[in-house]
XYZ file of C-alpha atoms in Angstrom:
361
model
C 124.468 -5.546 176.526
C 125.606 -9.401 175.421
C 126.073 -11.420 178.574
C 129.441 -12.165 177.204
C 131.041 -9.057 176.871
C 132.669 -7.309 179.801
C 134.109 -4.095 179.747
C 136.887 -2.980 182.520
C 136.812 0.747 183.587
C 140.341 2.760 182.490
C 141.854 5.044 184.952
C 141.628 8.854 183.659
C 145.683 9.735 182.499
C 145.048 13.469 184.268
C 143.798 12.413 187.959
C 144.717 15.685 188.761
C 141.853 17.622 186.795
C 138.871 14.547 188.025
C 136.307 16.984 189.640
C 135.289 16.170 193.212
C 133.253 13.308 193.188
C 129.280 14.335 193.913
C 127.633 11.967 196.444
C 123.500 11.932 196.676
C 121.487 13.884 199.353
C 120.652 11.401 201.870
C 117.761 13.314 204.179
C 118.353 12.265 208.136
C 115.429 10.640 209.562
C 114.837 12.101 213.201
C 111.530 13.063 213.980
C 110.746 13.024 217.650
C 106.851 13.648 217.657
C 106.527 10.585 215.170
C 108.794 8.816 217.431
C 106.833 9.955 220.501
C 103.301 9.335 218.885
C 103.935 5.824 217.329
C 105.883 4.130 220.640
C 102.413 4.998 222.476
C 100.170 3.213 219.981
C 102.792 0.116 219.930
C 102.393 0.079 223.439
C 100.043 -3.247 224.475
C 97.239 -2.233 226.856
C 98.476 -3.386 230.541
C 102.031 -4.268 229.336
C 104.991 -2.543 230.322
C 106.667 0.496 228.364
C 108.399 -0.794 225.559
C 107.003 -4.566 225.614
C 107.882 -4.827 221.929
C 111.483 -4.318 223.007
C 113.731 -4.234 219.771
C 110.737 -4.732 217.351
C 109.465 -1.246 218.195
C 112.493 -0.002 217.488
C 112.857 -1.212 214.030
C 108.693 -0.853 213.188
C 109.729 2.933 214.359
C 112.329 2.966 211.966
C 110.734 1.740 208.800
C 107.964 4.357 209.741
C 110.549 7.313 209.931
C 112.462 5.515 206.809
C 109.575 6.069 204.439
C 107.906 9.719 206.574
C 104.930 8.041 207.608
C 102.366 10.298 208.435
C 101.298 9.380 212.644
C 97.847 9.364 211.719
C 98.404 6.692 208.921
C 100.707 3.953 209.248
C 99.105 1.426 207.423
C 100.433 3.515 204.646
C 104.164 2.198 205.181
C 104.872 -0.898 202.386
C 107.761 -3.206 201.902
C 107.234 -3.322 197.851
C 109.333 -5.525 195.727
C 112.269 -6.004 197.803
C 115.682 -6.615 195.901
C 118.866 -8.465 196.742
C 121.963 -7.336 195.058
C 124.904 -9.728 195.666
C 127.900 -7.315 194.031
C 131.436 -10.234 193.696
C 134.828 -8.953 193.282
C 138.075 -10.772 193.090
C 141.172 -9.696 195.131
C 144.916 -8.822 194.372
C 146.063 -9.732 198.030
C 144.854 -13.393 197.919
C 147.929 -13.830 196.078
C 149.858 -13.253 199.593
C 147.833 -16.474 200.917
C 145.912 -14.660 203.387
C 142.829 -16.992 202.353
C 142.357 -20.791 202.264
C 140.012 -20.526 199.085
C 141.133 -20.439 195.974
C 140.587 -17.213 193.539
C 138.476 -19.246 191.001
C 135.881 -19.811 194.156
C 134.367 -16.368 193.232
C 133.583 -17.399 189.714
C 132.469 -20.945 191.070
C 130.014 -18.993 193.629
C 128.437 -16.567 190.830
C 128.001 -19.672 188.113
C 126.215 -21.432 190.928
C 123.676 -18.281 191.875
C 123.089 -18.131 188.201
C 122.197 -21.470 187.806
C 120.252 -21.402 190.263
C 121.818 -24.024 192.421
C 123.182 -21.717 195.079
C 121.429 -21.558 198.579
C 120.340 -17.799 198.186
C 118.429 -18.608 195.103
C 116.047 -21.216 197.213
C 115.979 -18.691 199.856
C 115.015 -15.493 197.873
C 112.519 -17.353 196.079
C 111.096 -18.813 198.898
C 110.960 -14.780 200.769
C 109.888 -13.155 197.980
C 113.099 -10.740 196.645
C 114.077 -10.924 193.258
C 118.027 -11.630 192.687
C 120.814 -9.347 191.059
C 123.712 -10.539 190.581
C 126.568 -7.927 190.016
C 130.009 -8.271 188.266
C 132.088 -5.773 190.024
C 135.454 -7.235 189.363
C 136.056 -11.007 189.168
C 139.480 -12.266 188.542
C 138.047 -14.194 184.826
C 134.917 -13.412 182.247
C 131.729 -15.698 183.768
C 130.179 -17.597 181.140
C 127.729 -19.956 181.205
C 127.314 -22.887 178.415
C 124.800 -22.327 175.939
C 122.550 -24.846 176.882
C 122.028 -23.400 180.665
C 120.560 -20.011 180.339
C 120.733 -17.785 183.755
C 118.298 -18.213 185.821
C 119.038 -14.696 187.527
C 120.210 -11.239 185.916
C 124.007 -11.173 185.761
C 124.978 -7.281 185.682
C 128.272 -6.562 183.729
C 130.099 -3.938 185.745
C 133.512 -4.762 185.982
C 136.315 -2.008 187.051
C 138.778 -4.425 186.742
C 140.044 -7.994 186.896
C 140.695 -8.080 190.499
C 141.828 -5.580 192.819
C 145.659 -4.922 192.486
C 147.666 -6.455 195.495
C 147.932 -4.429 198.141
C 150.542 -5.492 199.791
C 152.756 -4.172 197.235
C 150.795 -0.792 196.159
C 146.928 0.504 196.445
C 144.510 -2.115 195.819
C 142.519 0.312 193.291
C 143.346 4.126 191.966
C 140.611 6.537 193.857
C 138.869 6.710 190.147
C 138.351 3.502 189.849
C 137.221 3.668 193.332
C 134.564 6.733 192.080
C 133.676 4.529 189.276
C 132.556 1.885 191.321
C 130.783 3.752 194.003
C 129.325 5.821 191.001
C 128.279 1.761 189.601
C 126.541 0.547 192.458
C 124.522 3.896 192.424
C 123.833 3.221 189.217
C 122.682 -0.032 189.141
C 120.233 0.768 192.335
C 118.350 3.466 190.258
C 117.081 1.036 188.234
C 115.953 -1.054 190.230
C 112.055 -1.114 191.601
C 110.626 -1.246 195.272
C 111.968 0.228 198.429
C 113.871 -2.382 199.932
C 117.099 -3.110 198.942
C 119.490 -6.279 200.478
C 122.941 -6.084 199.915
C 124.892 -9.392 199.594
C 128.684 -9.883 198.526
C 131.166 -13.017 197.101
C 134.759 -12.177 196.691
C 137.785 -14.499 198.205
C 139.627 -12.977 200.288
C 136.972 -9.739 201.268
C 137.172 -10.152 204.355
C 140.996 -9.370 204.615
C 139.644 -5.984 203.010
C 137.017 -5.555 205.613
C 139.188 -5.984 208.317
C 141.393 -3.369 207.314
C 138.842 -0.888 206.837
C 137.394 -1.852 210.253
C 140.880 -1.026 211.912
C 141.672 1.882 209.567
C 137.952 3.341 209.766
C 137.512 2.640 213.386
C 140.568 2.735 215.170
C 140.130 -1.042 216.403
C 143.259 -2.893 217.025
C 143.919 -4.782 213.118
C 144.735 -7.977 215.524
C 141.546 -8.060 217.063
C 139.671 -6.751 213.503
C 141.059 -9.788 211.507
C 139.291 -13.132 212.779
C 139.987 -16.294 212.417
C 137.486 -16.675 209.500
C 137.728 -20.441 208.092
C 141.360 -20.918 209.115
C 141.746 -22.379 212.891
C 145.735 -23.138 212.165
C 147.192 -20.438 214.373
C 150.182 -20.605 212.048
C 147.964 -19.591 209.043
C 146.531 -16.688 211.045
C 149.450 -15.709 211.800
C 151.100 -15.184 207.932
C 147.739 -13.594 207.658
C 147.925 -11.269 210.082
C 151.362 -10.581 209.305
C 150.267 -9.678 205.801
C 147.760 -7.295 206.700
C 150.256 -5.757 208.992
C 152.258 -5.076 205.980
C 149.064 -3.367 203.680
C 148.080 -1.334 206.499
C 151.892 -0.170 207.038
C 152.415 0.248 203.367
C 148.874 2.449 203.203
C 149.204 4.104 206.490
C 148.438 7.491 205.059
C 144.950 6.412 204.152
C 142.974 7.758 206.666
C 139.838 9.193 204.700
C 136.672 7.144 204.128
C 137.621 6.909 199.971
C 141.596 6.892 200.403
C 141.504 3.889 202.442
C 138.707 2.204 200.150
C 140.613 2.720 197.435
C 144.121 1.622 199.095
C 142.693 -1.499 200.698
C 139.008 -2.280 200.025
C 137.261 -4.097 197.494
C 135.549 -3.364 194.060
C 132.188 -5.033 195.523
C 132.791 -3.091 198.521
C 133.006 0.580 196.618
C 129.768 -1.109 194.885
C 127.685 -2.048 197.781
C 128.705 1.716 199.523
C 127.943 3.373 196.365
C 124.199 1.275 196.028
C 123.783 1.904 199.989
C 124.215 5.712 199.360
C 121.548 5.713 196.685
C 118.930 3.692 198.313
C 119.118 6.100 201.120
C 118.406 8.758 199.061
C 115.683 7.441 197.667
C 114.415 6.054 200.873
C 114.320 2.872 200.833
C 115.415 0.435 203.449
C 118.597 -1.150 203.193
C 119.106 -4.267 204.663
C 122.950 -4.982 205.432
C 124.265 -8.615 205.209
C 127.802 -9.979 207.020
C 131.095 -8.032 207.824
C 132.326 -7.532 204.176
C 128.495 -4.923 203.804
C 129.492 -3.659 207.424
C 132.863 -2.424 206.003
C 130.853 -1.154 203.186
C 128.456 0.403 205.532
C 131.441 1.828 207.285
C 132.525 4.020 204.072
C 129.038 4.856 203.291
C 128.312 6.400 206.395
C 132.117 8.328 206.279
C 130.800 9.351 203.087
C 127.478 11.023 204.162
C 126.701 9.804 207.821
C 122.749 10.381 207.312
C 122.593 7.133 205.616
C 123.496 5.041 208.987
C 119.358 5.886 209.501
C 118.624 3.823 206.663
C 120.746 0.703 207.417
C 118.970 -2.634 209.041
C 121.856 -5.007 209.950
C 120.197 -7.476 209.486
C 122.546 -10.907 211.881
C 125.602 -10.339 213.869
C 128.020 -13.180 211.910
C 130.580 -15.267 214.075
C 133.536 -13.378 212.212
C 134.934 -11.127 215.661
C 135.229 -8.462 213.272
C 132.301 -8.137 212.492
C 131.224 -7.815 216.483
C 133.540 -5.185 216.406
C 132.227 -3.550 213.900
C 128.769 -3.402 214.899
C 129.664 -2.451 218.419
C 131.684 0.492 216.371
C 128.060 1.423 214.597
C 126.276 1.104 217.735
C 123.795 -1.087 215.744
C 121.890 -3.756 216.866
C 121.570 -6.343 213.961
C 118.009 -8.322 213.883
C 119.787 -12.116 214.933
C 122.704 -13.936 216.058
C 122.912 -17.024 214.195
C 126.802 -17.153 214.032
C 126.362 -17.014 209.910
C 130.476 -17.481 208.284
C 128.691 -16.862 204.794
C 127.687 -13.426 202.595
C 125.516 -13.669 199.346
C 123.225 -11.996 201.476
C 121.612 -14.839 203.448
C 121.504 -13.350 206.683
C 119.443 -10.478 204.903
C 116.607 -13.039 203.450
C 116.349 -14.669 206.941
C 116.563 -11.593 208.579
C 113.254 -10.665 206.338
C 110.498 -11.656 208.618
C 111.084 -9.703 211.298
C 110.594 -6.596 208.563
C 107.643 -7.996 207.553
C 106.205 -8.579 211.489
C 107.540 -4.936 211.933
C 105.343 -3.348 209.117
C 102.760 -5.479 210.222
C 102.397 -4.026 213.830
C 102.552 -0.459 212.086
C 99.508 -1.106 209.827
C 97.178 -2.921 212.892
């Protein structure tokens, strides 16, 4: 496809006769003999039960991630690890509920494929090779003929933007499909059995709070952080503005209702690549609190894939605490990260790499 041409998904006329949407298998992990067998050999002669602490518990789960056999653990790889950072633009920035402006987004991707961005020199430097995914900025990127991408820009647009949702559902549920059906997509083609999931979008967050309070139950005043605004009368139109989406969309109440009526199209992306990763078995290593609302409608989607989800940092965003308190997941660090693209996941890496190391000696 030329790097310059975009196309934008159209909504079916009929939405009536759309079949159910189809999601993959995803096979649960528990296996309690593996479990019992490997947390004896991880256990240090003359050290205390569970002396690994929270690294046995993640070397345990790469081991049940890819059905390692107890006799042969050596046998469990972390090949080719990818990072897919998916960016979508958003209708309700219009409402000012974000101090960035819209053309950020674009300014972010042109930057990553350039090569200039901070998760280029970190994915380099760990090893992962870099996807960058057009899900649905606001304006076509281009780059000037004479500086060629230095990273694979994937054209999968739904639409310009997310409609405002303030005033009416941020997406239709098949464009909603159609993205979760993209990020699937683009996942199959990818090679190795680790996938990182990374996101860019002004104004995401907004989206991921609502989904945390819709999706959760949690209190949309204590989902909605302060982000990069400390003016309390700034959080306050925000809050006030969310108020009014989550009003307006109140019926929304299912996993892909409320994605479509107040999510993201890089969110419906990064579910729809979690739930194929899963299903293929690979790991999945989750970034900030925009992937946690992602995670959030994966796992409402088909719950077995929570086994294949590392978080990989709690971020300083209270939502995101929330969130992960919600998940009952432990993410690998606490390094009070306020930024996506998937960094947390690259310096989250190491510990993945100490965990498959303690399963093969």
């Amino acid at each position: 496809m030329d790097a310059r041409t975009e196309t934008v998904v159209e909504e079916p006329r009929n939405r009536a006769s759309s079949p159910e949407p189809q999601w993959p298998q995803v096979e649960p992990t528990d296996d309690a003999e593996l479990e019992r067998y490997l947390r004896q050999q991880l256990r240090p002669e003359h050290l205390p039960e569970q002396a690994l602490g929270r690294m046995e518990t993640l070397a345990l789960q790469l081991a049940r991630i890819q059905h390692a056999s107890p006799l042969i653990f050596d046998q469990v790889r972390l090949d080719q690890p990818q990072l897919l950072v998916f960016a979508g633009d958003h209708g309700i920035a219009d409402e000012g509920v974000s101090l960035s402006e819209q053309g950020l987004t674009r300014q972010r991707v042109l930057h990553m494929l350039q090569g200039t961005s901070l998760v280029n020199s970190l994915a380099e430097q760990q090893g992962f090779n870099l996807t960058v995914v057009d899900a649905g900025v606001a304006s076509h990127i281009l780059l000037p003929d004479d500086a060629p991408s230095q990273v694979p820009l994937l054209l999968r647009k739904i639409g310009y933007g997310t409609r405002n949702m303030v005033l009416g559902p941020a997406m239709s549920v098949p464009q909603a499909i159609a993205a979760l059906n993209a990020g699937m997509d683009v996942v199959k083609h990818l090679p190795g059995n680790v996938l990182a999931l990374g996101d860019v979008g002004v104004a995401n967050t907004s989206c991921a709070a609502l989904l945390l309070s819709r999706l959760c139950g949690v209190p949309l005043s204590d989902a909605c952080g302060v982000g990069a605004g400390p003016d309390e009368v700034w959080l306050k139109h925000k809050l006030e503005k969310l108020f009014a989406a989550a009003s307006r969309h109140r019926k929304a109440v299912k996993p892909l209702d409320a994605l479509a009526a107040m999510g993201g199209f890089e969110i419906a992306m990064m579910a729809g690549a979690m739930l194929q990763a899963a299903s293929e078995r690979r790991v999945v290593l989750v970034d900030g609190f925009v992937a946690g609302a992602a995670a959030l409608v994966a796992r409402g989607l088909v719950p077995a894939v929570a086994d294949y989800l590392v978080f990989a940092h709690r971020s300083a965003d209270p939502g995101h605490r929330l969130l992960l308190i919600h998940l009952q997941a432990q993410p690998l660090l606490d390094m009070e990260l306020r930024m996506g693209q998937g960094v947390g996941t690259l310096l989250a890496w190491p510990l993945l790499q100490a965990a498959q190391r303690l399963l093969a000696h």
